[in-house]
XYZ file of C-alpha atoms in Angstrom:
226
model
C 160.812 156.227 142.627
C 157.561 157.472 141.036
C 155.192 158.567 143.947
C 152.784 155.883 144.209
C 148.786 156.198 142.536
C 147.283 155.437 145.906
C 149.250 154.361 149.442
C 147.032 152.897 151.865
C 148.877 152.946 155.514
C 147.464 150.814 158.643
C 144.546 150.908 157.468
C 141.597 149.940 160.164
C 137.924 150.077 160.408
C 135.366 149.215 163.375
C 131.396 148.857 163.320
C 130.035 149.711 166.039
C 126.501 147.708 166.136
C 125.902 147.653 169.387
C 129.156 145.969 170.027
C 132.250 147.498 168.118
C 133.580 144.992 165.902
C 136.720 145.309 164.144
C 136.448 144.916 160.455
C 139.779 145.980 158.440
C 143.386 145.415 160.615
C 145.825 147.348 159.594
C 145.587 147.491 155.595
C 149.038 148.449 154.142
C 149.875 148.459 150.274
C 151.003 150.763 147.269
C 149.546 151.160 143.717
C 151.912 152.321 140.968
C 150.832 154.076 137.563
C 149.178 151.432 135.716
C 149.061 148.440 138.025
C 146.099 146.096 137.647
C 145.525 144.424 140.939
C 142.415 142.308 142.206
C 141.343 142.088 145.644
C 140.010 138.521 146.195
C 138.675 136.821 149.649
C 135.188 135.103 150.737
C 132.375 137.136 151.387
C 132.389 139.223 154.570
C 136.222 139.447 154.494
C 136.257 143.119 154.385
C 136.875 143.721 150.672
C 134.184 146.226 149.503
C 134.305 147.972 153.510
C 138.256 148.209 152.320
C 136.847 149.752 148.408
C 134.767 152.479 150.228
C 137.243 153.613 152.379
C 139.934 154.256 149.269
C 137.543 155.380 147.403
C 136.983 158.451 149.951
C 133.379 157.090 150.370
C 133.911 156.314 154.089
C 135.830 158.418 156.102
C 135.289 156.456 159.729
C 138.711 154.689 159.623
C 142.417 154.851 161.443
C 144.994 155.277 159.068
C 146.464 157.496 156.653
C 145.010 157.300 152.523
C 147.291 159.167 150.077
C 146.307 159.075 146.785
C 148.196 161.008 143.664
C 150.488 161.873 147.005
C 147.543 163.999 148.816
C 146.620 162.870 152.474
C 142.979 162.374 152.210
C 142.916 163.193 156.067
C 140.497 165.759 157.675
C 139.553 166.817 154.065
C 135.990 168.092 153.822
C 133.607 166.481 151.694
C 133.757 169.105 149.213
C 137.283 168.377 148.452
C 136.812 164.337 148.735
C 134.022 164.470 145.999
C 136.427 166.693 144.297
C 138.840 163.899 145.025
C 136.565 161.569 143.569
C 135.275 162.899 140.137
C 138.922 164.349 139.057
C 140.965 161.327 140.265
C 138.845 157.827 140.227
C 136.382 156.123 138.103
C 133.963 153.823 139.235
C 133.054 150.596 137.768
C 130.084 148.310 139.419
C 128.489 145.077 139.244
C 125.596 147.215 138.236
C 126.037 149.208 135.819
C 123.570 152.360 136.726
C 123.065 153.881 133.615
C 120.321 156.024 133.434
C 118.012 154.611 130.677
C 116.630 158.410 130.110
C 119.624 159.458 128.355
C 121.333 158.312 125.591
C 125.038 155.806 125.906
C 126.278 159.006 124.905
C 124.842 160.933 127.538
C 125.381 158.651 130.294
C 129.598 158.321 129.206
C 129.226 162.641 129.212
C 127.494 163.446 132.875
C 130.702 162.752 135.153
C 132.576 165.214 133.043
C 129.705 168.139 132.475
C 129.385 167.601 136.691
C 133.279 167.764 137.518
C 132.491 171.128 134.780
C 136.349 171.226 133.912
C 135.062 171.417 129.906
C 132.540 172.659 127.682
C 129.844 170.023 127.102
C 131.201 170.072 123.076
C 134.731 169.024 123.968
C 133.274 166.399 127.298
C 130.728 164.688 124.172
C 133.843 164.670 121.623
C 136.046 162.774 124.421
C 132.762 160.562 125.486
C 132.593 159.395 121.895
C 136.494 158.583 121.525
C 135.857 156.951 124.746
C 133.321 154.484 123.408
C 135.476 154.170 120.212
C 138.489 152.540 122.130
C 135.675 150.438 123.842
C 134.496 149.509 119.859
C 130.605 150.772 120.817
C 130.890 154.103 119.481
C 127.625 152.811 117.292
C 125.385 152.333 120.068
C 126.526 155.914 121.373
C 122.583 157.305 120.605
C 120.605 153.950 121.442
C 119.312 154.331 125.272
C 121.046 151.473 127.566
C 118.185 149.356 127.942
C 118.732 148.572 123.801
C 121.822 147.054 124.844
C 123.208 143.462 126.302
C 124.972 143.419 129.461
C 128.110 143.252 128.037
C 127.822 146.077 125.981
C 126.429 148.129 128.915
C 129.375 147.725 130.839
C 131.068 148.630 128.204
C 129.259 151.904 128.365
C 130.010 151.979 132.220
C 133.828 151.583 131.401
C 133.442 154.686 129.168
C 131.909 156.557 132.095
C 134.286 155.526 133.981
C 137.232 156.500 131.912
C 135.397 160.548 130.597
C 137.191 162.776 133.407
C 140.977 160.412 132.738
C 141.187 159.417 136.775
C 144.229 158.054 137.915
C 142.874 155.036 138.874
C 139.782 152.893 138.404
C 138.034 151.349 141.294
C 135.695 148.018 140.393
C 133.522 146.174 142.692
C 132.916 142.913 140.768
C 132.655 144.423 137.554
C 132.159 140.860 136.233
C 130.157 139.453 138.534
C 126.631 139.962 136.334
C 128.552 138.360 132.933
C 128.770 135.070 131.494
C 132.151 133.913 130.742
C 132.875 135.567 127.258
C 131.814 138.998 128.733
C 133.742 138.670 131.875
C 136.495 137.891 129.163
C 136.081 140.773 127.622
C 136.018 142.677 130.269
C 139.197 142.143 131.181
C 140.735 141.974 128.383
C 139.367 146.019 128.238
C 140.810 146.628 131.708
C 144.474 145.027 130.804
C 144.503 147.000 127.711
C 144.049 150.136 129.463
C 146.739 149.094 131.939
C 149.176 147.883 128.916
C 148.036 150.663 126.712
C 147.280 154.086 128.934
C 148.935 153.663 132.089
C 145.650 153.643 133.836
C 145.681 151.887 136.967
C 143.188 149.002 138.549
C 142.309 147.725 141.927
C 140.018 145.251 141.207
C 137.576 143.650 143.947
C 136.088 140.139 142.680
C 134.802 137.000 143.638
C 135.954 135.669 140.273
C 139.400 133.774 140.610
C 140.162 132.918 137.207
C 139.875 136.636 136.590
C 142.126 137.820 139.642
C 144.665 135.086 138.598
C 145.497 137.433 134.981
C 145.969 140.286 136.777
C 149.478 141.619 137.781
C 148.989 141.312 141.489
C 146.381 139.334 143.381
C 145.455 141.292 147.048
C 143.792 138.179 149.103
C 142.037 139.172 152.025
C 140.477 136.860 154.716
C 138.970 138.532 158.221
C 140.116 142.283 157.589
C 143.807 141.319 157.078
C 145.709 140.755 154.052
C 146.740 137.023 154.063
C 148.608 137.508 151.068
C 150.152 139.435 148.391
């Protein structure tokens, strides 16, 4: 049995505003190498809260986090944000590309920060990048030349520049009409199918959750279902 991408283990979260109020009850699931899950629930169910604690974000929760087979417990920041550039890439409803710099630019400045390469071999891999995402021709416009589609596109790329283990999306559809949502996933099933790159997947969009390989529904902190 392969050791699992990411292994979430009882996982539970309070606020505490003035009253403590628990908000994630016991969370317990595995991801495998190139799984493509959604999370799905109404809002206020927990999902994002849930998103920031795998994603090392938060560290205020019971529970154990393993991902790539590493404890994430008692780890100093340091090491979670090394956590984070080497291992996961980040897709968002908003794209936040940083209309100073070039596509290309944006897709390269997770790599030249994680510093593992020389900024010739990061720009080479940020181009291929947008190639498999079929926008290597916008790679010099700046991102406010582009649609919305084609900017999360570019936020896909920028995602995918340091090859994490697993991408993490927080309703990467949720600013596209239906033929970029579409697209969208078709992108993220591909990269499943094609590169063994794993998904967890939080959305709001059901038609969306309902293609992917395993549907996570949440509903007051607990999965319901699975």
């Amino acid at each position: 049995m392969q050791t699992p991408i990411l292994k979430a283990a009882q996982i539970t979260k309070y606020f505490h505003d003035p009253v403590s109020v628990k908000v994630l009850d016991g969370i317990s699931f595995e991801i495998g190498k190139g799984e493509f899950i959604s999370v799905i629930g109404k809002s206020g169910c927990g999902k994002s809260t849930l998103l920031y604690i795998l994603s090392t974000m938060d560290t205020d929760y019971e529970g154990d986090l393993w991902i790539d087979g590493e404890l994430m417990r008692n780890k100093k920041e340091a090491e979670l944000a090394r956590v984070r550039n080497e291992k996961i890439g980040f897709v968002f409803q908003f794209h936040y590309l940083l209309n100073e710099f070039s596509v290309l630019k944006n897709v390269m400045l997770p790599g030249l920060k994680l510093g593992a390469k020389s900024e010739k071999e990061i720009e080479h891999r940020a181009y291929e990048k947008l190639k498999v995402l079929g926008i290597e021709k916008e790679a010099l416009k700046k991102p406010n030349q582009l649609s919305g589609g084609e900017k999360q596109r570019v936020a896909i790329a920028r995602a995918l520049i340091n090859d994490p283990i697993i991408i993490m999306a927080d309703e990467p559809t949720g600013n596209l009409d239906k033929k970029n949502s579409e697209m969208v996933f078709d992108i993220f099933k591909e990269l499943g199918t094609t590169y063994q790159q794993s998904l967890l997947v939080v959305t709001h969009d059901n038609e969306f959750a309902r293609r992917t390989q395993r549907i996570i529904e949440m509903e007051d902190g607990k999965i319901i279902r699975m």
